[in-house]
Each structure stands twice: as structure tokens, then as C-alpha cells.
């Protein structure tokens, strides 16, 4: 709902209702929602009881909108994808706020947050170097559960670069990176990759690459 400090017009309820429409129209899609920053209405709250009430409302909204489809937290880790689909529990919610919600009602909906690997650069060489250094490192763990991990396979524009039209638009910027997905994720790092975040993903073969790599992983695990 917030990009850095900039609020979007869409509310939490509206976004969750859109997700609900999508999940009802599909049968095998699994959605990961990662609440990893709480900028407005949380970080600036000093009153602990008020914070608890606000978080309880936050949890209640999520549970009311997505309840039957939420994957409940388990200290044993995630079930198999087959079990999730069979039980029609296909929405995983990550939570990374500093306030521990485990004692609040319905807090079972929250899993540990997704670990985000972000180079924060607008230079292709720096992005590739960062990915090469980070992507195959062991993922962090939380109570012995390995965190899901996303690699931000995209360039990040600077304010100066945007003002001087250095990139000729985000789509062209994304195309510069997307052409490397085949080499990176099919051949170079297929066994290290968990989640890939890309811009304008329809301008790449990322979905086909993911399908093929996962089939190969499944076959090799037999």
C-alpha cells in the first residue's frame, strides 16, 4: 500500500479483494504476500496499547478477506505444494514488523518474512556482480525454518537518472536486464534461485524458465 514513503490510493481491503478474485479464478496458483515495512501508522506509534489495537485490526482485515485460503504457520515448515493445492490453502503471508504478534488472536496467519536480496544499483555490471556474490549463499533461518528468498533481478533508477532521462523509461531499463534471464536462471544459477523479482516480466521468458527449471528439479529429486 506504500512505496517507500509514498502512499498509494488503493487500500489494504481493496488489494486483498483483488487477490481474492484471482485466487478464486485459479486452482494451482500460490500467492506470497510479504509485509516487510510498516511506514505509516505503525513506526511512528509510541502508545503500546494503541499499537496492539492497530495490529489486531490489521490481522482481522487480512483474516476476514482471505481466511480460508491462508496457509497457517507451522514450526515444522511449509507443506509440499501438492498438499497446499489439495487443501486449497494457497496464500502465504510473510510478516517483518518489529512488534511480535504471536500473542494476538489469529496471528497464525503470519510466516517469517521473505528475505530480499537487492543490489540497489542502476548499473548492469554491479547488479550481476551482486547477484553472483549473494544468490548462492545459504538463506537466513527463523526458528530453524529457512526463509523464502527473493533476488531483485532489476535495476533501480536514481533520482538524477530520472531527471536527466538517462534510462529512456523503465521499460527500456527492464529490457536491458530481462535479456539475461535465460543465461542467469536457466543455466548459471538454477539451483540457487528461489524467487525472482523482475520488472515487466511479460517482456521476458521468466515464467517458462521457472517452469522448466522446477520440472528439472523435481525429476532430479526422485
JSON list of C-alpha atoms in Angstrom, two decimals:
[
{"chain": "A", "resi": 1, "resn": "UNK", "atom": "CA", "xyz": [0.00, 0.00, 0.00]},
{"chain": "A", "resi": 2, "resn": "UNK", "atom": "CA", "xyz": [3.06, 2.20, 0.43]},
{"chain": "A", "resi": 3, "resn": "UNK", "atom": "CA", "xyz": [6.10, 2.50, -1.83]},
{"chain": "A", "resi": 4, "resn": "UNK", "atom": "CA", "xyz": [8.87, 3.76, 0.44]},
{"chain": "A", "resi": 5, "resn": "UNK", "atom": "CA", "xyz": [7.13, 6.82, 1.96]},
{"chain": "A", "resi": 6, "resn": "UNK", "atom": "CA", "xyz": [4.63, 7.30, -0.87]},
{"chain": "A", "resi": 7, "resn": "UNK", "atom": "CA", "xyz": [1.11, 6.08, -0.19]},
{"chain": "A", "resi": 8, "resn": "UNK", "atom": "CA", "xyz": [-0.90, 4.53, -3.00]},
{"chain": "A", "resi": 9, "resn": "UNK", "atom": "CA", "xyz": [-4.58, 5.23, -3.49]},
{"chain": "A", "resi": 10, "resn": "UNK", "atom": "CA", "xyz": [-5.56, 1.59, -3.07]},
{"chain": "A", "resi": 11, "resn": "UNK", "atom": "CA", "xyz": [-6.44, 0.45, 0.44]},
{"chain": "A", "resi": 12, "resn": "UNK", "atom": "CA", "xyz": [-5.48, -2.82, 2.11]},
{"chain": "A", "resi": 13, "resn": "UNK", "atom": "CA", "xyz": [-9.02, -4.15, 1.78]},
{"chain": "A", "resi": 14, "resn": "UNK", "atom": "CA", "xyz": [-9.15, -3.29, -1.92]},
{"chain": "A", "resi": 15, "resn": "UNK", "atom": "CA", "xyz": [-5.85, -5.01, -2.60]},
{"chain": "A", "resi": 16, "resn": "UNK", "atom": "CA", "xyz": [-6.88, -8.14, -0.69]},
{"chain": "A", "resi": 17, "resn": "UNK", "atom": "CA", "xyz": [-10.18, -8.29, -2.57]},
{"chain": "A", "resi": 18, "resn": "UNK", "atom": "CA", "xyz": [-8.29, -8.22, -5.85]},
{"chain": "A", "resi": 19, "resn": "UNK", "atom": "CA", "xyz": [-6.16, -11.12, -4.63]},
{"chain": "A", "resi": 20, "resn": "UNK", "atom": "CA", "xyz": [-9.28, -12.98, -3.56]},
{"chain": "A", "resi": 21, "resn": "UNK", "atom": "CA", "xyz": [-10.80, -12.63, -7.04]},
{"chain": "A", "resi": 22, "resn": "UNK", "atom": "CA", "xyz": [-7.61, -14.01, -8.56]},
{"chain": "A", "resi": 23, "resn": "UNK", "atom": "CA", "xyz": [-7.31, -16.95, -6.17]},
{"chain": "A", "resi": 24, "resn": "UNK", "atom": "CA", "xyz": [-10.95, -17.92, -6.77]},
{"chain": "A", "resi": 25, "resn": "UNK", "atom": "CA", "xyz": [-10.42, -17.97, -10.53]},
{"chain": "A", "resi": 26, "resn": "UNK", "atom": "CA", "xyz": [-7.40, -20.26, -10.31]},
{"chain": "A", "resi": 27, "resn": "UNK", "atom": "CA", "xyz": [-6.75, -23.68, -8.85]},
{"chain": "A", "resi": 28, "resn": "UNK", "atom": "CA", "xyz": [-2.97, -24.12, -8.77]},
{"chain": "A", "resi": 29, "resn": "UNK", "atom": "CA", "xyz": [-1.56, -20.63, -8.20]},
{"chain": "A", "resi": 30, "resn": "UNK", "atom": "CA", "xyz": [0.18, -19.89, -4.89]},
{"chain": "A", "resi": 31, "resn": "UNK", "atom": "CA", "xyz": [0.48, -16.27, -3.77]},
{"chain": "A", "resi": 32, "resn": "UNK", "atom": "CA", "xyz": [3.09, -14.86, -1.40]},
{"chain": "A", "resi": 33, "resn": "UNK", "atom": "CA", "xyz": [2.22, -11.59, 0.36]},
{"chain": "A", "resi": 34, "resn": "UNK", "atom": "CA", "xyz": [5.17, -10.10, 2.22]},
{"chain": "A", "resi": 35, "resn": "UNK", "atom": "CA", "xyz": [4.52, -7.25, 4.65]},
{"chain": "A", "resi": 36, "resn": "UNK", "atom": "CA", "xyz": [8.10, -6.15, 5.20]},
{"chain": "A", "resi": 37, "resn": "UNK", "atom": "CA", "xyz": [7.79, -2.45, 6.06]},
{"chain": "A", "resi": 38, "resn": "UNK", "atom": "CA", "xyz": [5.28, -0.57, 8.19]},
{"chain": "A", "resi": 39, "resn": "UNK", "atom": "CA", "xyz": [5.95, 3.11, 7.49]},
{"chain": "A", "resi": 40, "resn": "UNK", "atom": "CA", "xyz": [2.62, 4.86, 8.05]},
{"chain": "A", "resi": 41, "resn": "UNK", "atom": "CA", "xyz": [0.63, 4.43, 11.25]},
{"chain": "A", "resi": 42, "resn": "UNK", "atom": "CA", "xyz": [2.99, 1.93, 12.89]},
{"chain": "A", "resi": 43, "resn": "UNK", "atom": "CA", "xyz": [6.62, 3.06, 13.09]},
{"chain": "A", "resi": 44, "resn": "UNK", "atom": "CA", "xyz": [5.59, 6.43, 14.49]},
{"chain": "A", "resi": 45, "resn": "UNK", "atom": "CA", "xyz": [3.22, 5.00, 17.13]},
{"chain": "A", "resi": 46, "resn": "UNK", "atom": "CA", "xyz": [4.57, 5.26, 20.69]},
{"chain": "A", "resi": 47, "resn": "UNK", "atom": "CA", "xyz": [1.47, 4.06, 22.55]},
{"chain": "A", "resi": 48, "resn": "UNK", "atom": "CA", "xyz": [1.82, 0.28, 23.03]},
{"chain": "A", "resi": 49, "resn": "UNK", "atom": "CA", "xyz": [-1.91, -0.45, 23.63]},
{"chain": "A", "resi": 50, "resn": "UNK", "atom": "CA", "xyz": [-2.79, 1.61, 20.56]},
{"chain": "A", "resi": 51, "resn": "UNK", "atom": "CA", "xyz": [-0.21, -0.35, 18.57]},
{"chain": "A", "resi": 52, "resn": "UNK", "atom": "CA", "xyz": [-1.73, -3.65, 19.68]},
{"chain": "A", "resi": 53, "resn": "UNK", "atom": "CA", "xyz": [-5.21, -2.49, 18.65]},
{"chain": "A", "resi": 54, "resn": "UNK", "atom": "CA", "xyz": [-3.94, -1.31, 15.28]},
{"chain": "A", "resi": 55, "resn": "UNK", "atom": "CA", "xyz": [-2.14, -4.58, 14.61]},
{"chain": "A", "resi": 56, "resn": "UNK", "atom": "CA", "xyz": [-5.20, -6.54, 15.70]},
{"chain": "A", "resi": 57, "resn": "UNK", "atom": "CA", "xyz": [-7.29, -4.61, 13.17]},
{"chain": "A", "resi": 58, "resn": "UNK", "atom": "CA", "xyz": [-4.63, -5.30, 10.54]},
{"chain": "A", "resi": 59, "resn": "UNK", "atom": "CA", "xyz": [-4.74, -9.03, 11.26]},
{"chain": "A", "resi": 60, "resn": "UNK", "atom": "CA", "xyz": [-8.54, -9.06, 11.34]},
{"chain": "A", "resi": 61, "resn": "UNK", "atom": "CA", "xyz": [-8.82, -7.41, 7.91]},
{"chain": "A", "resi": 62, "resn": "UNK", "atom": "CA", "xyz": [-6.49, -9.99, 6.37]},
{"chain": "A", "resi": 63, "resn": "UNK", "atom": "CA", "xyz": [-8.23, -12.91, 8.04]},
{"chain": "A", "resi": 64, "resn": "UNK", "atom": "CA", "xyz": [-11.71, -11.72, 7.06]},
{"chain": "A", "resi": 65, "resn": "UNK", "atom": "CA", "xyz": [-10.77, -11.28, 3.40]},
{"chain": "A", "resi": 66, "resn": "UNK", "atom": "CA", "xyz": [-8.53, -14.29, 2.79]},
{"chain": "A", "resi": 67, "resn": "UNK", "atom": "CA", "xyz": [-9.16, -16.63, 5.74]},
{"chain": "A", "resi": 68, "resn": "UNK", "atom": "CA", "xyz": [-9.94, -19.99, 4.03]},
{"chain": "A", "resi": 69, "resn": "UNK", "atom": "CA", "xyz": [-7.03, -19.67, 1.60]},
{"chain": "A", "resi": 70, "resn": "UNK", "atom": "CA", "xyz": [-4.32, -18.69, 4.10]},
{"chain": "A", "resi": 71, "resn": "UNK", "atom": "CA", "xyz": [-1.51, -21.17, 4.79]},
{"chain": "A", "resi": 72, "resn": "UNK", "atom": "CA", "xyz": [-1.34, -21.39, 8.61]},
{"chain": "A", "resi": 73, "resn": "UNK", "atom": "CA", "xyz": [2.07, -21.04, 10.20]},
{"chain": "A", "resi": 74, "resn": "UNK", "atom": "CA", "xyz": [3.79, -24.22, 11.35]},
{"chain": "A", "resi": 75, "resn": "UNK", "atom": "CA", "xyz": [7.07, -24.52, 13.22]},
{"chain": "A", "resi": 76, "resn": "UNK", "atom": "CA", "xyz": [7.72, -27.63, 11.10]},
{"chain": "A", "resi": 77, "resn": "UNK", "atom": "CA", "xyz": [7.93, -25.54, 7.95]},
{"chain": "A", "resi": 78, "resn": "UNK", "atom": "CA", "xyz": [5.89, -25.43, 4.77]},
{"chain": "A", "resi": 79, "resn": "UNK", "atom": "CA", "xyz": [3.91, -28.42, 3.50]},
{"chain": "A", "resi": 80, "resn": "UNK", "atom": "CA", "xyz": [4.53, -29.62, -0.04]},
{"chain": "A", "resi": 81, "resn": "UNK", "atom": "CA", "xyz": [2.99, -27.67, -2.90]},
{"chain": "A", "resi": 82, "resn": "UNK", "atom": "CA", "xyz": [0.81, -30.69, -3.63]},
{"chain": "A", "resi": 83, "resn": "UNK", "atom": "CA", "xyz": [-0.64, -30.61, -0.11]},
{"chain": "A", "resi": 84, "resn": "UNK", "atom": "CA", "xyz": [-1.23, -26.86, -0.27]},
{"chain": "A", "resi": 85, "resn": "UNK", "atom": "CA", "xyz": [-3.15, -27.19, -3.53]},
{"chain": "A", "resi": 86, "resn": "UNK", "atom": "CA", "xyz": [-5.10, -30.21, -2.27]},
{"chain": "A", "resi": 87, "resn": "UNK", "atom": "CA", "xyz": [-6.18, -28.26, 0.83]},
{"chain": "A", "resi": 88, "resn": "UNK", "atom": "CA", "xyz": [-6.80, -25.10, -1.22]},
{"chain": "A", "resi": 89, "resn": "UNK", "atom": "CA", "xyz": [-4.52, -23.15, 1.13]},
{"chain": "A", "resi": 90, "resn": "UNK", "atom": "CA", "xyz": [-2.62, -21.10, -1.40]},
{"chain": "A", "resi": 91, "resn": "UNK", "atom": "CA", "xyz": [-1.79, -17.74, 0.20]},
{"chain": "A", "resi": 92, "resn": "UNK", "atom": "CA", "xyz": [1.36, -17.37, 2.30]},
{"chain": "A", "resi": 93, "resn": "UNK", "atom": "CA", "xyz": [1.72, -14.18, 4.33]},
{"chain": "A", "resi": 94, "resn": "UNK", "atom": "CA", "xyz": [5.13, -13.00, 5.50]},
{"chain": "A", "resi": 95, "resn": "UNK", "atom": "CA", "xyz": [5.44, -10.50, 8.35]},
{"chain": "A", "resi": 96, "resn": "UNK", "atom": "CA", "xyz": [8.54, -8.50, 9.25]},
{"chain": "A", "resi": 97, "resn": "UNK", "atom": "CA", "xyz": [7.39, -5.83, 11.67]},
{"chain": "A", "resi": 98, "resn": "UNK", "atom": "CA", "xyz": [9.41, -5.35, 14.88]},
{"chain": "A", "resi": 99, "resn": "UNK", "atom": "CA", "xyz": [6.33, -5.91, 17.07]},
{"chain": "A", "resi": 100, "resn": "UNK", "atom": "CA", "xyz": [5.83, -9.60, 17.92]},
{"chain": "A", "resi": 101, "resn": "UNK", "atom": "CA", "xyz": [2.23, -10.52, 17.13]},
{"chain": "A", "resi": 102, "resn": "UNK", "atom": "CA", "xyz": [2.29, -14.16, 18.24]},
{"chain": "A", "resi": 103, "resn": "UNK", "atom": "CA", "xyz": [0.22, -13.41, 21.33]},
{"chain": "A", "resi": 104, "resn": "UNK", "atom": "CA", "xyz": [-2.53, -11.70, 19.30]},
{"chain": "A", "resi": 105, "resn": "UNK", "atom": "CA", "xyz": [-5.62, -13.61, 18.08]},
{"chain": "A", "resi": 106, "resn": "UNK", "atom": "CA", "xyz": [-5.37, -15.12, 14.57]},
{"chain": "A", "resi": 107, "resn": "UNK", "atom": "CA", "xyz": [-1.62, -14.43, 14.40]},
{"chain": "A", "resi": 108, "resn": "UNK", "atom": "CA", "xyz": [-1.18, -17.96, 12.99]},
{"chain": "A", "resi": 109, "resn": "UNK", "atom": "CA", "xyz": [-1.65, -16.38, 9.56]},
{"chain": "A", "resi": 110, "resn": "UNK", "atom": "CA", "xyz": [1.89, -14.94, 9.64]},
{"chain": "A", "resi": 111, "resn": "UNK", "atom": "CA", "xyz": [5.06, -16.65, 8.46]},
{"chain": "A", "resi": 112, "resn": "UNK", "atom": "CA", "xyz": [8.60, -15.26, 8.79]},
{"chain": "A", "resi": 113, "resn": "UNK", "atom": "CA", "xyz": [9.31, -12.56, 6.21]},
{"chain": "A", "resi": 114, "resn": "UNK", "atom": "CA", "xyz": [10.78, -13.11, 2.78]},
{"chain": "A", "resi": 115, "resn": "UNK", "atom": "CA", "xyz": [14.48, -12.30, 2.61]},
{"chain": "A", "resi": 116, "resn": "UNK", "atom": "CA", "xyz": [15.03, -9.73, -0.15]},
{"chain": "A", "resi": 117, "resn": "UNK", "atom": "CA", "xyz": [18.37, -9.51, -1.96]},
{"chain": "A", "resi": 118, "resn": "UNK", "atom": "CA", "xyz": [18.57, -6.04, -3.53]},
{"chain": "A", "resi": 119, "resn": "UNK", "atom": "CA", "xyz": [21.62, -4.59, -5.23]},
{"chain": "A", "resi": 120, "resn": "UNK", "atom": "CA", "xyz": [20.12, -1.06, -5.30]},
{"chain": "A", "resi": 121, "resn": "UNK", "atom": "CA", "xyz": [22.06, -0.07, -8.40]},
{"chain": "A", "resi": 122, "resn": "UNK", "atom": "CA", "xyz": [21.31, 1.30, -11.86]},
{"chain": "A", "resi": 123, "resn": "UNK", "atom": "CA", "xyz": [24.44, -0.31, -13.32]},
{"chain": "A", "resi": 124, "resn": "UNK", "atom": "CA", "xyz": [24.24, -3.68, -15.03]},
{"chain": "A", "resi": 125, "resn": "UNK", "atom": "CA", "xyz": [27.74, -4.82, -14.04]},
{"chain": "A", "resi": 126, "resn": "UNK", "atom": "CA", "xyz": [27.10, -4.04, -10.37]},
{"chain": "A", "resi": 127, "resn": "UNK", "atom": "CA", "xyz": [23.78, -5.89, -10.42]},
{"chain": "A", "resi": 128, "resn": "UNK", "atom": "CA", "xyz": [25.32, -9.02, -11.92]},
{"chain": "A", "resi": 129, "resn": "UNK", "atom": "CA", "xyz": [28.27, -8.90, -9.53]},
{"chain": "A", "resi": 130, "resn": "UNK", "atom": "CA", "xyz": [25.94, -8.58, -6.53]},
{"chain": "A", "resi": 131, "resn": "UNK", "atom": "CA", "xyz": [23.80, -11.49, -7.70]},
{"chain": "A", "resi": 132, "resn": "UNK", "atom": "CA", "xyz": [26.85, -13.66, -8.29]},
{"chain": "A", "resi": 133, "resn": "UNK", "atom": "CA", "xyz": [28.05, -12.91, -4.76]},
{"chain": "A", "resi": 134, "resn": "UNK", "atom": "CA", "xyz": [24.72, -13.33, -2.94]},
{"chain": "A", "resi": 135, "resn": "UNK", "atom": "CA", "xyz": [22.38, -15.70, -4.75]},
{"chain": "A", "resi": 136, "resn": "UNK", "atom": "CA", "xyz": [24.03, -18.99, -3.76]},
{"chain": "A", "resi": 137, "resn": "UNK", "atom": "CA", "xyz": [24.63, -18.10, -0.13]},
{"chain": "A", "resi": 138, "resn": "UNK", "atom": "CA", "xyz": [22.54, -20.09, 2.39]},
{"chain": "A", "resi": 139, "resn": "UNK", "atom": "CA", "xyz": [19.25, -18.40, 3.19]},
{"chain": "A", "resi": 140, "resn": "UNK", "atom": "CA", "xyz": [18.65, -16.99, 6.65]},
{"chain": "A", "resi": 141, "resn": "UNK", "atom": "CA", "xyz": [16.59, -19.03, 9.08]},
{"chain": "A", "resi": 142, "resn": "UNK", "atom": "CA", "xyz": [13.95, -18.22, 11.66]},
{"chain": "A", "resi": 143, "resn": "UNK", "atom": "CA", "xyz": [13.39, -20.79, 14.42]},
{"chain": "A", "resi": 144, "resn": "UNK", "atom": "CA", "xyz": [15.08, -23.36, 12.15]},
{"chain": "A", "resi": 145, "resn": "UNK", "atom": "CA", "xyz": [12.78, -22.53, 9.23]},
{"chain": "A", "resi": 146, "resn": "UNK", "atom": "CA", "xyz": [14.71, -21.34, 6.18]},
{"chain": "A", "resi": 147, "resn": "UNK", "atom": "CA", "xyz": [13.25, -18.11, 4.88]},
{"chain": "A", "resi": 148, "resn": "UNK", "atom": "CA", "xyz": [11.93, -17.71, 1.38]},
{"chain": "A", "resi": 149, "resn": "UNK", "atom": "CA", "xyz": [14.37, -15.55, -0.54]},
{"chain": "A", "resi": 150, "resn": "UNK", "atom": "CA", "xyz": [13.85, -13.22, -3.49]},
{"chain": "A", "resi": 151, "resn": "UNK", "atom": "CA", "xyz": [16.52, -11.83, -5.77]},
{"chain": "A", "resi": 152, "resn": "UNK", "atom": "CA", "xyz": [15.66, -8.42, -7.17]},
{"chain": "A", "resi": 153, "resn": "UNK", "atom": "CA", "xyz": [16.72, -9.02, -10.77]},
{"chain": "A", "resi": 154, "resn": "UNK", "atom": "CA", "xyz": [16.13, -5.44, -11.82]},
{"chain": "A", "resi": 155, "resn": "UNK", "atom": "CA", "xyz": [17.90, -2.12, -12.00]},
{"chain": "A", "resi": 156, "resn": "UNK", "atom": "CA", "xyz": [16.95, 0.67, -9.60]},
{"chain": "A", "resi": 157, "resn": "UNK", "atom": "CA", "xyz": [16.79, 4.17, -11.09]},
{"chain": "A", "resi": 158, "resn": "UNK", "atom": "CA", "xyz": [18.29, 7.13, -9.27]},
{"chain": "A", "resi": 159, "resn": "UNK", "atom": "CA", "xyz": [16.56, 10.49, -8.93]},
{"chain": "A", "resi": 160, "resn": "UNK", "atom": "CA", "xyz": [19.28, 12.11, -11.01]},
{"chain": "A", "resi": 161, "resn": "UNK", "atom": "CA", "xyz": [18.96, 9.47, -13.69]},
{"chain": "A", "resi": 162, "resn": "UNK", "atom": "CA", "xyz": [15.21, 10.02, -13.97]},
{"chain": "A", "resi": 163, "resn": "UNK", "atom": "CA", "xyz": [15.52, 13.82, -14.06]},
{"chain": "A", "resi": 164, "resn": "UNK", "atom": "CA", "xyz": [18.05, 13.71, -16.88]},
{"chain": "A", "resi": 165, "resn": "UNK", "atom": "CA", "xyz": [16.20, 10.91, -18.74]},
{"chain": "A", "resi": 166, "resn": "UNK", "atom": "CA", "xyz": [19.25, 8.71, -18.51]},
{"chain": "A", "resi": 167, "resn": "UNK", "atom": "CA", "xyz": [17.24, 5.49, -18.79]},
{"chain": "A", "resi": 168, "resn": "UNK", "atom": "CA", "xyz": [14.72, 6.38, -21.53]},
{"chain": "A", "resi": 169, "resn": "UNK", "atom": "CA", "xyz": [11.92, 4.89, -19.45]},
{"chain": "A", "resi": 170, "resn": "UNK", "atom": "CA", "xyz": [11.59, 1.98, -17.02]},
{"chain": "A", "resi": 171, "resn": "UNK", "atom": "CA", "xyz": [10.54, -0.44, -19.77]},
{"chain": "A", "resi": 172, "resn": "UNK", "atom": "CA", "xyz": [13.80, 0.05, -21.64]},
{"chain": "A", "resi": 173, "resn": "UNK", "atom": "CA", "xyz": [15.68, -0.21, -18.37]},
{"chain": "A", "resi": 174, "resn": "UNK", "atom": "CA", "xyz": [13.97, -3.54, -17.65]},
{"chain": "A", "resi": 175, "resn": "UNK", "atom": "CA", "xyz": [14.67, -4.86, -21.14]},
{"chain": "A", "resi": 176, "resn": "UNK", "atom": "CA", "xyz": [18.39, -4.36, -20.50]},
{"chain": "A", "resi": 177, "resn": "UNK", "atom": "CA", "xyz": [18.17, -6.84, -17.63]},
{"chain": "A", "resi": 178, "resn": "UNK", "atom": "CA", "xyz": [15.48, -9.21, -18.87]},
{"chain": "A", "resi": 179, "resn": "UNK", "atom": "CA", "xyz": [17.54, -10.35, -21.85]},
{"chain": "A", "resi": 180, "resn": "UNK", "atom": "CA", "xyz": [19.93, -12.03, -19.39]},
{"chain": "A", "resi": 181, "resn": "UNK", "atom": "CA", "xyz": [17.31, -14.09, -17.54]},
{"chain": "A", "resi": 182, "resn": "UNK", "atom": "CA", "xyz": [17.80, -17.16, -19.75]},
{"chain": "A", "resi": 183, "resn": "UNK", "atom": "CA", "xyz": [21.52, -17.33, -19.05]},
{"chain": "A", "resi": 184, "resn": "UNK", "atom": "CA", "xyz": [21.23, -16.46, -15.37]},
{"chain": "A", "resi": 185, "resn": "UNK", "atom": "CA", "xyz": [18.32, -18.56, -14.17]},
{"chain": "A", "resi": 186, "resn": "UNK", "atom": "CA", "xyz": [18.25, -21.48, -16.60]},
{"chain": "A", "resi": 187, "resn": "UNK", "atom": "CA", "xyz": [21.97, -22.16, -16.85]},
{"chain": "A", "resi": 188, "resn": "UNK", "atom": "CA", "xyz": [24.03, -20.18, -14.32]},
{"chain": "A", "resi": 189, "resn": "UNK", "atom": "CA", "xyz": [22.09, -20.21, -11.04]},
{"chain": "A", "resi": 190, "resn": "UNK", "atom": "CA", "xyz": [19.14, -22.62, -11.47]},
{"chain": "A", "resi": 191, "resn": "UNK", "atom": "CA", "xyz": [19.81, -24.46, -8.21]},
{"chain": "A", "resi": 192, "resn": "UNK", "atom": "CA", "xyz": [20.33, -21.31, -6.13]},
{"chain": "A", "resi": 193, "resn": "UNK", "atom": "CA", "xyz": [17.25, -19.39, -7.17]},
{"chain": "A", "resi": 194, "resn": "UNK", "atom": "CA", "xyz": [14.12, -19.26, -5.04]},
{"chain": "A", "resi": 195, "resn": "UNK", "atom": "CA", "xyz": [12.05, -16.20, -6.03]},
{"chain": "A", "resi": 196, "resn": "UNK", "atom": "CA", "xyz": [12.90, -13.79, -8.84]},
{"chain": "A", "resi": 197, "resn": "UNK", "atom": "CA", "xyz": [11.50, -10.25, -8.83]},
{"chain": "A", "resi": 198, "resn": "UNK", "atom": "CA", "xyz": [11.57, -8.65, -12.27]},
{"chain": "A", "resi": 199, "resn": "UNK", "atom": "CA", "xyz": [10.13, -5.59, -13.98]},
{"chain": "A", "resi": 200, "resn": "UNK", "atom": "CA", "xyz": [7.83, -6.04, -17.00]},
{"chain": "A", "resi": 201, "resn": "UNK", "atom": "CA", "xyz": [8.11, -9.83, -16.63]},
{"chain": "A", "resi": 202, "resn": "UNK", "atom": "CA", "xyz": [5.97, -10.45, -19.71]},
{"chain": "A", "resi": 203, "resn": "UNK", "atom": "CA", "xyz": [8.86, -8.99, -21.70]},
{"chain": "A", "resi": 204, "resn": "UNK", "atom": "CA", "xyz": [10.99, -11.98, -20.72]},
{"chain": "A", "resi": 205, "resn": "UNK", "atom": "CA", "xyz": [10.84, -15.79, -20.67]},
{"chain": "A", "resi": 206, "resn": "UNK", "atom": "CA", "xyz": [10.96, -15.87, -16.87]},
{"chain": "A", "resi": 207, "resn": "UNK", "atom": "CA", "xyz": [7.76, -17.89, -16.44]},
{"chain": "A", "resi": 208, "resn": "UNK", "atom": "CA", "xyz": [8.83, -20.55, -18.95]},
{"chain": "A", "resi": 209, "resn": "UNK", "atom": "CA", "xyz": [12.28, -20.68, -17.39]},
{"chain": "A", "resi": 210, "resn": "UNK", "atom": "CA", "xyz": [10.77, -21.18, -13.92]},
{"chain": "A", "resi": 211, "resn": "UNK", "atom": "CA", "xyz": [8.50, -23.98, -15.17]},
{"chain": "A", "resi": 212, "resn": "UNK", "atom": "CA", "xyz": [11.35, -25.79, -16.90]},
{"chain": "A", "resi": 213, "resn": "UNK", "atom": "CA", "xyz": [13.81, -25.44, -14.01]},
{"chain": "A", "resi": 214, "resn": "UNK", "atom": "CA", "xyz": [11.24, -26.67, -11.48]},
{"chain": "A", "resi": 215, "resn": "UNK", "atom": "CA", "xyz": [10.45, -29.70, -13.64]},
{"chain": "A", "resi": 216, "resn": "UNK", "atom": "CA", "xyz": [14.16, -30.50, -13.79]},
{"chain": "A", "resi": 217, "resn": "UNK", "atom": "CA", "xyz": [14.50, -30.09, -10.03]},
{"chain": "A", "resi": 218, "resn": "UNK", "atom": "CA", "xyz": [11.56, -32.43, -9.48]},
{"chain": "A", "resi": 219, "resn": "UNK", "atom": "CA", "xyz": [12.98, -35.07, -11.80]},
{"chain": "A", "resi": 220, "resn": "UNK", "atom": "CA", "xyz": [16.40, -34.92, -10.16]},
{"chain": "A", "resi": 221, "resn": "UNK", "atom": "CA", "xyz": [14.85, -35.28, -6.69]},
{"chain": "A", "resi": 222, "resn": "UNK", "atom": "CA", "xyz": [13.26, -38.66, -7.50]}
]
